[in-house]
């Protein structure tokens, strides 16, 4: 360690040496040990770099000089000045002293300063001011009058060149020193060294003129401190004052040395400084502006915002896609479903045996009733199972009206032994309001987690705001199609991984690819069941188009089997868009036969008899159905209701509750009649429906009066109320399950009610004279409007012909035809008015 410093008055090469421990380093030099310490009260914290008396300058009097020693501190320690809890006055010197060791030479800065000053140098050091952020130190000294400071500088340079000092933190560069010619500014601001210096030219006196130094003059002044990379004068058209120039040094330490030695130097007129001379001020100029990255991002939103969106999307996909795939696999394989756990199944079986709960009885009754249905549809179940064992890249479509048992047939019977099944219910997806709700419903159906559907709304607002400010969309928000594609893509990935889970390396076909393996093993593929397909498809078809395309990719890629369950008879139009060159495998479910329907109801009634051991043990015990005397009318009731499972189940429950079959059927018919009035006739919203109330009532009357319960399809189209867009109206009513169109030879053949119970409901409505009169009046008003429009059209043509200057003979047949049409239309209107008068009297007379 440096333990002494040169003081006293030098005489030639003789001088007095005093121990350094008698002095302490202080903000403005050295003070005697034991003297009163000088306290420094800075704005931020104490520092050793603020100059004499915190003035920011070091003044050199007569016979005094200042040298600057470079490479005393490491420049990399500048970051310590940013820490608010670090006291640079104490922490940094102590830290550097601890780094001193016998194996590391010149580790301590004070040792470096001591070694840089030869013992025979005729000076007296009066102050040492370290510059931590600049990696050096100012050394103020006094000398004899007959010795010039330049001679001392030359002696020091020669000594350091012959005896280089290389600190441990910078072993490739030696310590350098230069005489300070100007008046250095030793500030402790948050300004840090840079290889670029800004040289400002100021007058020596206020109000004076300063000369703008040329590049040659600047080069001759500053080249001695280090290699210059470039000198850039102020642009000629710049009006910034004071005038300035930029000096680019090759190294930062060269710029530090130049600034500390030449700041405040007065360039005389003889060297190009003008008549009164020019004062040069040096400031570090950062080559890279502060916060330039942030400013560039803010100033280039058209580039940065889409880039940020792409990075966020990439990061989100990389982080969340594996998690989402895991949850989808767990959803398909039922890994987290407690009802599929074997221990849970055993426990529930024990509870079922020990407790006679009503819910279990009802479930048993339902199973007993449905078993009759499954016996009748055994061929359909076996057909579905056979299709799933084949390699055919097409869809399986199960079509039937609501209440025909499509879902129970497929999931509970055909797929009861299938381990990996994914059921996608389109109803909650289609009924969701808004893109976020649709995304959330779709993700919930496939087990896609986590899903941040609300972010899409926020992103849309950001996108809208950006479009208003920068004129283009940022790309933050994603459309509904894009979000659905992501969900279905992740689902397809999870399904493929599930299909390949049981593949082993020692299989006989282990050498083939994944696609060939899945094609050769259709039994390994999971099954995707899409329920309620085309539910409310008239409102929007976006979801169904995406589901169809996704399902087509699953089947053609041999990833999974896909089964569609739909009520819509026009499903081929939607599915053919996804697979135009495939023939679908289809099963159409209808109503049960009367024999099966009767067994279904009786089994529901007798299902609880086995739960009573005392009753079942008696040989002469009668079943509940045998104890009911009113079941003789069950055949006629089933003929009225038909074989629709929903109505049959309702009938069985009403009979079990104590009603007679006739009363239960009458209640079902009343409920169906109310449903028809509400959904199709009275509360029809013409903006959301494709038919009118008179058109629906016309069909009700025709089907109610038909002996066989069916009417001809083309006969309906010839009716006056169906002349305009009749086929579109019938298709809409068929999709709404109001009617059912029967096809023969590939064309529409006849029309029957949408449900078997609707036949009785139609007759009940027609039998109501007041309701029939009211709705017939609406039909007559519609027919009168149509005939009036026809008369207006005929009369307009007659007026056009009457304006001709001459009446050609050839137009006489046309005029007669028009007059006959007007006469026939007028006769119809008069008949409608007469019929309307009769109906009005009915409304006035009856309730």
JSON list of N, CA and C in Angstrom, two decimals, residues 387-450:
[
{"chain": "A", "resi": 387, "resn": "UNK", "atom": "N", "xyz": [-68.41, -49.62, -38.88]},
{"chain": "A", "resi": 387, "resn": "UNK", "atom": "CA", "xyz": [-67.80, -48.51, -39.60]},
{"chain": "A", "resi": 387, "resn": "UNK", "atom": "C", "xyz": [-66.57, -47.98, -38.87]},
{"chain": "A", "resi": 388, "resn": "UNK", "atom": "N", "xyz": [-66.59, -48.00, -37.54]},
{"chain": "A", "resi": 388, "resn": "UNK", "atom": "CA", "xyz": [-65.44, -47.48, -36.79]},
{"chain": "A", "resi": 388, "resn": "UNK", "atom": "C", "xyz": [-64.23, -48.40, -36.87]},
{"chain": "A", "resi": 389, "resn": "UNK", "atom": "N", "xyz": [-64.42, -49.61, -37.31]},
{"chain": "A", "resi": 389, "resn": "UNK", "atom": "CA", "xyz": [-63.30, -50.55, -37.45]},
{"chain": "A", "resi": 389, "resn": "UNK", "atom": "C", "xyz": [-62.74, -50.56, -38.86]},
{"chain": "A", "resi": 390, "resn": "UNK", "atom": "N", "xyz": [-63.29, -49.74, -39.73]},
{"chain": "A", "resi": 390, "resn": "UNK", "atom": "CA", "xyz": [-62.84, -49.70, -41.12]},
{"chain": "A", "resi": 390, "resn": "UNK", "atom": "C", "xyz": [-62.01, -48.45, -41.36]},
{"chain": "A", "resi": 391, "resn": "UNK", "atom": "N", "xyz": [-61.18, -48.53, -42.39]},
{"chain": "A", "resi": 391, "resn": "UNK", "atom": "CA", "xyz": [-60.36, -47.39, -42.80]},
{"chain": "A", "resi": 391, "resn": "UNK", "atom": "C", "xyz": [-61.09, -46.69, -43.94]},
{"chain": "A", "resi": 392, "resn": "UNK", "atom": "N", "xyz": [-61.88, -45.73, -43.62]},
{"chain": "A", "resi": 392, "resn": "UNK", "atom": "CA", "xyz": [-62.63, -44.97, -44.63]},
{"chain": "A", "resi": 392, "resn": "UNK", "atom": "C", "xyz": [-62.61, -43.50, -44.22]},
{"chain": "A", "resi": 393, "resn": "UNK", "atom": "N", "xyz": [-62.06, -42.68, -45.12]},
{"chain": "A", "resi": 393, "resn": "UNK", "atom": "CA", "xyz": [-61.92, -41.27, -44.78]},
{"chain": "A", "resi": 393, "resn": "UNK", "atom": "C", "xyz": [-63.19, -40.51, -45.15]},
{"chain": "A", "resi": 394, "resn": "UNK", "atom": "N", "xyz": [-64.26, -40.78, -44.44]},
{"chain": "A", "resi": 394, "resn": "UNK", "atom": "CA", "xyz": [-65.52, -40.09, -44.63]},
{"chain": "A", "resi": 394, "resn": "UNK", "atom": "C", "xyz": [-66.24, -39.98, -43.30]},
{"chain": "A", "resi": 395, "resn": "UNK", "atom": "N", "xyz": [-67.35, -39.25, -43.31]},
{"chain": "A", "resi": 395, "resn": "UNK", "atom": "CA", "xyz": [-68.10, -39.01, -42.09]},
{"chain": "A", "resi": 395, "resn": "UNK", "atom": "C", "xyz": [-69.16, -40.08, -41.88]},
{"chain": "A", "resi": 396, "resn": "UNK", "atom": "N", "xyz": [-69.53, -40.24, -40.61]},
{"chain": "A", "resi": 396, "resn": "UNK", "atom": "CA", "xyz": [-70.71, -41.03, -40.25]},
{"chain": "A", "resi": 396, "resn": "UNK", "atom": "C", "xyz": [-71.75, -40.04, -39.74]},
{"chain": "A", "resi": 397, "resn": "UNK", "atom": "N", "xyz": [-72.91, -40.02, -40.37]},
{"chain": "A", "resi": 397, "resn": "UNK", "atom": "CA", "xyz": [-73.94, -39.05, -40.05]},
{"chain": "A", "resi": 397, "resn": "UNK", "atom": "C", "xyz": [-75.16, -39.79, -39.51]},
{"chain": "A", "resi": 398, "resn": "UNK", "atom": "N", "xyz": [-75.59, -39.43, -38.33]},
{"chain": "A", "resi": 398, "resn": "UNK", "atom": "CA", "xyz": [-76.81, -39.97, -37.72]},
{"chain": "A", "resi": 398, "resn": "UNK", "atom": "C", "xyz": [-77.83, -38.85, -37.74]},
{"chain": "A", "resi": 399, "resn": "UNK", "atom": "N", "xyz": [-78.85, -38.99, -38.57]},
{"chain": "A", "resi": 399, "resn": "UNK", "atom": "CA", "xyz": [-79.85, -37.94, -38.72]},
{"chain": "A", "resi": 399, "resn": "UNK", "atom": "C", "xyz": [-81.19, -38.44, -38.20]},
{"chain": "A", "resi": 400, "resn": "UNK", "atom": "N", "xyz": [-81.87, -37.56, -37.52]},
{"chain": "A", "resi": 400, "resn": "UNK", "atom": "CA", "xyz": [-83.18, -37.89, -37.00]},
{"chain": "A", "resi": 400, "resn": "UNK", "atom": "C", "xyz": [-83.77, -36.71, -36.28]},
{"chain": "A", "resi": 401, "resn": "UNK", "atom": "N", "xyz": [-85.06, -36.67, -36.10]},
{"chain": "A", "resi": 401, "resn": "UNK", "atom": "CA", "xyz": [-85.69, -35.54, -35.40]},
{"chain": "A", "resi": 401, "resn": "UNK", "atom": "C", "xyz": [-85.31, -35.53, -33.92]},
{"chain": "A", "resi": 402, "resn": "UNK", "atom": "N", "xyz": [-85.56, -34.42, -33.31]},
{"chain": "A", "resi": 402, "resn": "UNK", "atom": "CA", "xyz": [-85.30, -34.31, -31.88]},
{"chain": "A", "resi": 402, "resn": "UNK", "atom": "C", "xyz": [-86.16, -35.30, -31.10]},
{"chain": "A", "resi": 403, "resn": "UNK", "atom": "N", "xyz": [-85.52, -35.94, -30.12]},
{"chain": "A", "resi": 403, "resn": "UNK", "atom": "CA", "xyz": [-86.24, -36.92, -29.34]},
{"chain": "A", "resi": 403, "resn": "UNK", "atom": "C", "xyz": [-86.21, -38.31, -29.91]},
{"chain": "A", "resi": 404, "resn": "UNK", "atom": "N", "xyz": [-85.42, -38.52, -30.97]},
{"chain": "A", "resi": 404, "resn": "UNK", "atom": "CA", "xyz": [-85.33, -39.86, -31.56]},
{"chain": "A", "resi": 404, "resn": "UNK", "atom": "C", "xyz": [-84.22, -40.70, -30.94]},
{"chain": "A", "resi": 405, "resn": "UNK", "atom": "N", "xyz": [-83.45, -40.16, -30.00]},
{"chain": "A", "resi": 405, "resn": "UNK", "atom": "CA", "xyz": [-82.44, -40.94, -29.29]},
{"chain": "A", "resi": 405, "resn": "UNK", "atom": "C", "xyz": [-81.13, -41.08, -30.02]},
{"chain": "A", "resi": 406, "resn": "UNK", "atom": "N", "xyz": [-80.73, -40.07, -30.78]},
{"chain": "A", "resi": 406, "resn": "UNK", "atom": "CA", "xyz": [-79.47, -40.15, -31.55]},
{"chain": "A", "resi": 406, "resn": "UNK", "atom": "C", "xyz": [-78.26, -40.22, -30.62]},
{"chain": "A", "resi": 407, "resn": "UNK", "atom": "N", "xyz": [-78.20, -39.28, -29.66]},
{"chain": "A", "resi": 407, "resn": "UNK", "atom": "CA", "xyz": [-77.04, -39.22, -28.78]},
{"chain": "A", "resi": 407, "resn": "UNK", "atom": "C", "xyz": [-76.92, -40.47, -27.91]},
{"chain": "A", "resi": 408, "resn": "UNK", "atom": "N", "xyz": [-78.03, -40.94, -27.38]},
{"chain": "A", "resi": 408, "resn": "UNK", "atom": "CA", "xyz": [-77.98, -42.15, -26.55]},
{"chain": "A", "resi": 408, "resn": "UNK", "atom": "C", "xyz": [-77.58, -43.36, -27.36]},
{"chain": "A", "resi": 409, "resn": "UNK", "atom": "N", "xyz": [-78.04, -43.42, -28.61]},
{"chain": "A", "resi": 409, "resn": "UNK", "atom": "CA", "xyz": [-77.69, -44.54, -29.47]},
{"chain": "A", "resi": 409, "resn": "UNK", "atom": "C", "xyz": [-76.19, -44.61, -29.72]},
{"chain": "A", "resi": 410, "resn": "UNK", "atom": "N", "xyz": [-75.58, -43.46, -29.98]},
{"chain": "A", "resi": 410, "resn": "UNK", "atom": "CA", "xyz": [-74.16, -43.44, -30.35]},
{"chain": "A", "resi": 410, "resn": "UNK", "atom": "C", "xyz": [-73.28, -43.55, -29.11]},
{"chain": "A", "resi": 411, "resn": "UNK", "atom": "N", "xyz": [-73.50, -42.68, -28.13]},
{"chain": "A", "resi": 411, "resn": "UNK", "atom": "CA", "xyz": [-72.57, -42.58, -27.00]},
{"chain": "A", "resi": 411, "resn": "UNK", "atom": "C", "xyz": [-72.78, -43.73, -26.01]},
{"chain": "A", "resi": 412, "resn": "UNK", "atom": "N", "xyz": [-74.06, -43.99, -25.66]},
{"chain": "A", "resi": 412, "resn": "UNK", "atom": "CA", "xyz": [-74.33, -44.98, -24.62]},
{"chain": "A", "resi": 412, "resn": "UNK", "atom": "C", "xyz": [-74.30, -46.42, -25.14]},
{"chain": "A", "resi": 413, "resn": "UNK", "atom": "N", "xyz": [-74.50, -46.59, -26.44]},
{"chain": "A", "resi": 413, "resn": "UNK", "atom": "CA", "xyz": [-74.57, -47.95, -26.97]},
{"chain": "A", "resi": 413, "resn": "UNK", "atom": "C", "xyz": [-73.40, -48.27, -27.90]},
{"chain": "A", "resi": 414, "resn": "UNK", "atom": "N", "xyz": [-73.30, -47.54, -28.99]},
{"chain": "A", "resi": 414, "resn": "UNK", "atom": "CA", "xyz": [-72.26, -47.86, -29.98]},
{"chain": "A", "resi": 414, "resn": "UNK", "atom": "C", "xyz": [-70.86, -47.60, -29.43]},
{"chain": "A", "resi": 415, "resn": "UNK", "atom": "N", "xyz": [-70.70, -46.58, -28.60]},
{"chain": "A", "resi": 415, "resn": "UNK", "atom": "CA", "xyz": [-69.36, -46.20, -28.11]},
{"chain": "A", "resi": 415, "resn": "UNK", "atom": "C", "xyz": [-69.18, -46.48, -26.62]},
{"chain": "A", "resi": 416, "resn": "UNK", "atom": "N", "xyz": [-69.97, -47.35, -26.05]},
{"chain": "A", "resi": 416, "resn": "UNK", "atom": "CA", "xyz": [-69.86, -47.58, -24.61]},
{"chain": "A", "resi": 416, "resn": "UNK", "atom": "C", "xyz": [-68.55, -48.24, -24.23]},
{"chain": "A", "resi": 417, "resn": "UNK", "atom": "N", "xyz": [-67.90, -48.97, -25.15]},
{"chain": "A", "resi": 417, "resn": "UNK", "atom": "CA", "xyz": [-66.62, -49.59, -24.86]},
{"chain": "A", "resi": 417, "resn": "UNK", "atom": "C", "xyz": [-65.45, -48.81, -25.44]},
{"chain": "A", "resi": 418, "resn": "UNK", "atom": "N", "xyz": [-65.72, -47.66, -26.02]},
{"chain": "A", "resi": 418, "resn": "UNK", "atom": "CA", "xyz": [-64.65, -46.83, -26.60]},
{"chain": "A", "resi": 418, "resn": "UNK", "atom": "C", "xyz": [-64.03, -45.97, -25.51]},
{"chain": "A", "resi": 419, "resn": "UNK", "atom": "N", "xyz": [-62.73, -46.07, -25.36]},
{"chain": "A", "resi": 419, "resn": "UNK", "atom": "CA", "xyz": [-62.05, -45.38, -24.26]},
{"chain": "A", "resi": 419, "resn": "UNK", "atom": "C", "xyz": [-61.86, -43.89, -24.53]},
{"chain": "A", "resi": 420, "resn": "UNK", "atom": "N", "xyz": [-61.50, -43.54, -25.75]},
{"chain": "A", "resi": 420, "resn": "UNK", "atom": "CA", "xyz": [-61.16, -42.15, -26.08]},
{"chain": "A", "resi": 420, "resn": "UNK", "atom": "C", "xyz": [-62.26, -41.58, -26.96]},
{"chain": "A", "resi": 421, "resn": "UNK", "atom": "N", "xyz": [-63.10, -40.79, -26.35]},
{"chain": "A", "resi": 421, "resn": "UNK", "atom": "CA", "xyz": [-64.23, -40.19, -27.07]},
{"chain": "A", "resi": 421, "resn": "UNK", "atom": "C", "xyz": [-64.31, -38.71, -26.74]},
{"chain": "A", "resi": 422, "resn": "UNK", "atom": "N", "xyz": [-64.45, -37.89, -27.77]},
{"chain": "A", "resi": 422, "resn": "UNK", "atom": "CA", "xyz": [-64.61, -36.45, -27.61]},
{"chain": "A", "resi": 422, "resn": "UNK", "atom": "C", "xyz": [-65.98, -36.06, -28.14]},
{"chain": "A", "resi": 423, "resn": "UNK", "atom": "N", "xyz": [-66.81, -35.47, -27.28]},
{"chain": "A", "resi": 423, "resn": "UNK", "atom": "CA", "xyz": [-68.16, -35.04, -27.66]},
{"chain": "A", "resi": 423, "resn": "UNK", "atom": "C", "xyz": [-68.16, -33.51, -27.74]},
{"chain": "A", "resi": 424, "resn": "UNK", "atom": "N", "xyz": [-68.47, -33.00, -28.91]},
{"chain": "A", "resi": 424, "resn": "UNK", "atom": "CA", "xyz": [-68.53, -31.56, -29.15]},
{"chain": "A", "resi": 424, "resn": "UNK", "atom": "C", "xyz": [-69.99, -31.19, -29.39]},
{"chain": "A", "resi": 425, "resn": "UNK", "atom": "N", "xyz": [-70.57, -30.46, -28.46]},
{"chain": "A", "resi": 425, "resn": "UNK", "atom": "CA", "xyz": [-71.97, -30.03, -28.57]},
{"chain": "A", "resi": 425, "resn": "UNK", "atom": "C", "xyz": [-72.00, -28.65, -29.23]},
{"chain": "A", "resi": 426, "resn": "UNK", "atom": "N", "xyz": [-72.59, -28.57, -30.40]},
{"chain": "A", "resi": 426, "resn": "UNK", "atom": "CA", "xyz": [-72.61, -27.31, -31.15]},
{"chain": "A", "resi": 426, "resn": "UNK", "atom": "C", "xyz": [-73.63, -26.32, -30.61]},
{"chain": "A", "resi": 427, "resn": "UNK", "atom": "N", "xyz": [-74.56, -26.77, -29.80]},
{"chain": "A", "resi": 427, "resn": "UNK", "atom": "CA", "xyz": [-75.63, -25.89, -29.32]},
{"chain": "A", "resi": 427, "resn": "UNK", "atom": "C", "xyz": [-75.10, -24.73, -28.49]},
{"chain": "A", "resi": 428, "resn": "UNK", "atom": "N", "xyz": [-74.30, -24.96, -27.42]},
{"chain": "A", "resi": 428, "resn": "UNK", "atom": "CA", "xyz": [-73.79, -23.80, -26.66]},
{"chain": "A", "resi": 428, "resn": "UNK", "atom": "C", "xyz": [-72.85, -22.92, -27.48]},
{"chain": "A", "resi": 429, "resn": "UNK", "atom": "N", "xyz": [-72.16, -23.50, -28.45]},
{"chain": "A", "resi": 429, "resn": "UNK", "atom": "CA", "xyz": [-71.26, -22.70, -29.28]},
{"chain": "A", "resi": 429, "resn": "UNK", "atom": "C", "xyz": [-72.07, -21.76, -30.17]},
{"chain": "A", "resi": 430, "resn": "UNK", "atom": "N", "xyz": [-73.11, -22.29, -30.80]},
{"chain": "A", "resi": 430, "resn": "UNK", "atom": "CA", "xyz": [-73.91, -21.49, -31.72]},
{"chain": "A", "resi": 430, "resn": "UNK", "atom": "C", "xyz": [-74.74, -20.45, -30.98]},
{"chain": "A", "resi": 431, "resn": "UNK", "atom": "N", "xyz": [-75.18, -20.76, -29.78]},
{"chain": "A", "resi": 431, "resn": "UNK", "atom": "CA", "xyz": [-76.02, -19.84, -29.03]},
{"chain": "A", "resi": 431, "resn": "UNK", "atom": "C", "xyz": [-75.22, -18.79, -28.26]},
{"chain": "A", "resi": 432, "resn": "UNK", "atom": "N", "xyz": [-73.89, -18.90, -28.26]},
{"chain": "A", "resi": 432, "resn": "UNK", "atom": "CA", "xyz": [-73.06, -17.90, -27.58]},
{"chain": "A", "resi": 432, "resn": "UNK", "atom": "C", "xyz": [-73.17, -16.57, -28.31]},
{"chain": "A", "resi": 433, "resn": "UNK", "atom": "N", "xyz": [-73.19, -15.50, -27.56]},
{"chain": "A", "resi": 433, "resn": "UNK", "atom": "CA", "xyz": [-73.32, -14.16, -28.12]},
{"chain": "A", "resi": 433, "resn": "UNK", "atom": "C", "xyz": [-71.98, -13.44, -28.04]},
{"chain": "A", "resi": 434, "resn": "UNK", "atom": "N", "xyz": [-71.43, -13.11, -29.19]},
{"chain": "A", "resi": 434, "resn": "UNK", "atom": "CA", "xyz": [-70.15, -12.42, -29.23]},
{"chain": "A", "resi": 434, "resn": "UNK", "atom": "C", "xyz": [-69.01, -13.38, -29.49]},
{"chain": "A", "resi": 435, "resn": "UNK", "atom": "N", "xyz": [-67.92, -12.83, -30.02]},
{"chain": "A", "resi": 435, "resn": "UNK", "atom": "CA", "xyz": [-66.77, -13.65, -30.36]},
{"chain": "A", "resi": 435, "resn": "UNK", "atom": "C", "xyz": [-66.13, -14.28, -29.12]},
{"chain": "A", "resi": 436, "resn": "UNK", "atom": "N", "xyz": [-66.01, -13.51, -28.04]},
{"chain": "A", "resi": 436, "resn": "UNK", "atom": "CA", "xyz": [-65.38, -14.04, -26.84]},
{"chain": "A", "resi": 436, "resn": "UNK", "atom": "C", "xyz": [-66.17, -15.20, -26.25]},
{"chain": "A", "resi": 437, "resn": "UNK", "atom": "N", "xyz": [-67.50, -15.05, -26.23]},
{"chain": "A", "resi": 437, "resn": "UNK", "atom": "CA", "xyz": [-68.33, -16.15, -25.71]},
{"chain": "A", "resi": 437, "resn": "UNK", "atom": "C", "xyz": [-68.25, -17.38, -26.61]},
{"chain": "A", "resi": 438, "resn": "UNK", "atom": "N", "xyz": [-68.18, -17.16, -27.91]},
{"chain": "A", "resi": 438, "resn": "UNK", "atom": "CA", "xyz": [-68.07, -18.30, -28.84]},
{"chain": "A", "resi": 438, "resn": "UNK", "atom": "C", "xyz": [-66.74, -19.02, -28.66]},
{"chain": "A", "resi": 439, "resn": "UNK", "atom": "N", "xyz": [-65.67, -18.24, -28.49]},
{"chain": "A", "resi": 439, "resn": "UNK", "atom": "CA", "xyz": [-64.35, -18.86, -28.28]},
{"chain": "A", "resi": 439, "resn": "UNK", "atom": "C", "xyz": [-64.34, -19.64, -26.97]},
{"chain": "A", "resi": 440, "resn": "UNK", "atom": "N", "xyz": [-64.90, -19.05, -25.92]},
{"chain": "A", "resi": 440, "resn": "UNK", "atom": "CA", "xyz": [-64.93, -19.74, -24.63]},
{"chain": "A", "resi": 440, "resn": "UNK", "atom": "C", "xyz": [-65.76, -21.02, -24.67]},
{"chain": "A", "resi": 441, "resn": "UNK", "atom": "N", "xyz": [-66.92, -20.97, -25.38]},
{"chain": "A", "resi": 441, "resn": "UNK", "atom": "CA", "xyz": [-67.75, -22.17, -25.48]},
{"chain": "A", "resi": 441, "resn": "UNK", "atom": "C", "xyz": [-67.06, -23.27, -26.28]},
{"chain": "A", "resi": 442, "resn": "UNK", "atom": "N", "xyz": [-66.39, -22.89, -27.36]},
{"chain": "A", "resi": 442, "resn": "UNK", "atom": "CA", "xyz": [-65.68, -23.89, -28.16]},
{"chain": "A", "resi": 442, "resn": "UNK", "atom": "C", "xyz": [-64.54, -24.51, -27.37]},
{"chain": "A", "resi": 443, "resn": "UNK", "atom": "N", "xyz": [-63.79, -23.68, -26.66]},
{"chain": "A", "resi": 443, "resn": "UNK", "atom": "CA", "xyz": [-62.69, -24.21, -25.85]},
{"chain": "A", "resi": 443, "resn": "UNK", "atom": "C", "xyz": [-63.19, -25.13, -24.75]},
{"chain": "A", "resi": 444, "resn": "UNK", "atom": "N", "xyz": [-64.34, -24.81, -24.18]},
{"chain": "A", "resi": 444, "resn": "UNK", "atom": "CA", "xyz": [-64.90, -25.65, -23.12]},
{"chain": "A", "resi": 444, "resn": "UNK", "atom": "C", "xyz": [-65.32, -27.02, -23.65]},
{"chain": "A", "resi": 445, "resn": "UNK", "atom": "N", "xyz": [-65.78, -27.07, -24.88]},
{"chain": "A", "resi": 445, "resn": "UNK", "atom": "CA", "xyz": [-66.23, -28.34, -25.45]},
{"chain": "A", "resi": 445, "resn": "UNK", "atom": "C", "xyz": [-65.08, -29.30, -25.70]},
{"chain": "A", "resi": 446, "resn": "UNK", "atom": "N", "xyz": [-63.91, -28.79, -26.05]},
{"chain": "A", "resi": 446, "resn": "UNK", "atom": "CA", "xyz": [-62.78, -29.67, -26.36]},
{"chain": "A", "resi": 446, "resn": "UNK", "atom": "C", "xyz": [-61.76, -29.75, -25.23]},
{"chain": "A", "resi": 447, "resn": "UNK", "atom": "N", "xyz": [-61.97, -28.99, -24.13]},
{"chain": "A", "resi": 447, "resn": "UNK", "atom": "CA", "xyz": [-61.02, -29.01, -23.02]},
{"chain": "A", "resi": 447, "resn": "UNK", "atom": "C", "xyz": [-59.81, -28.14, -23.24]},
{"chain": "A", "resi": 448, "resn": "UNK", "atom": "N", "xyz": [-59.93, -27.10, -24.05]},
{"chain": "A", "resi": 448, "resn": "UNK", "atom": "CA", "xyz": [-58.82, -26.21, -24.40]},
{"chain": "A", "resi": 448, "resn": "UNK", "atom": "C", "xyz": [-58.62, -25.22, -23.26]},
{"chain": "A", "resi": 449, "resn": "UNK", "atom": "N", "xyz": [-57.55, -25.42, -22.47]},
{"chain": "A", "resi": 449, "resn": "UNK", "atom": "CA", "xyz": [-57.25, -24.57, -21.33]},
{"chain": "A", "resi": 449, "resn": "UNK", "atom": "C", "xyz": [-55.75, -24.29, -21.27]},
{"chain": "A", "resi": 450, "resn": "UNK", "atom": "N", "xyz": [-55.34, -23.11, -20.83]},
{"chain": "A", "resi": 450, "resn": "UNK", "atom": "CA", "xyz": [-56.17, -21.93, -20.50]},
{"chain": "A", "resi": 450, "resn": "UNK", "atom": "C", "xyz": [-56.55, -21.18, -21.77]}
]
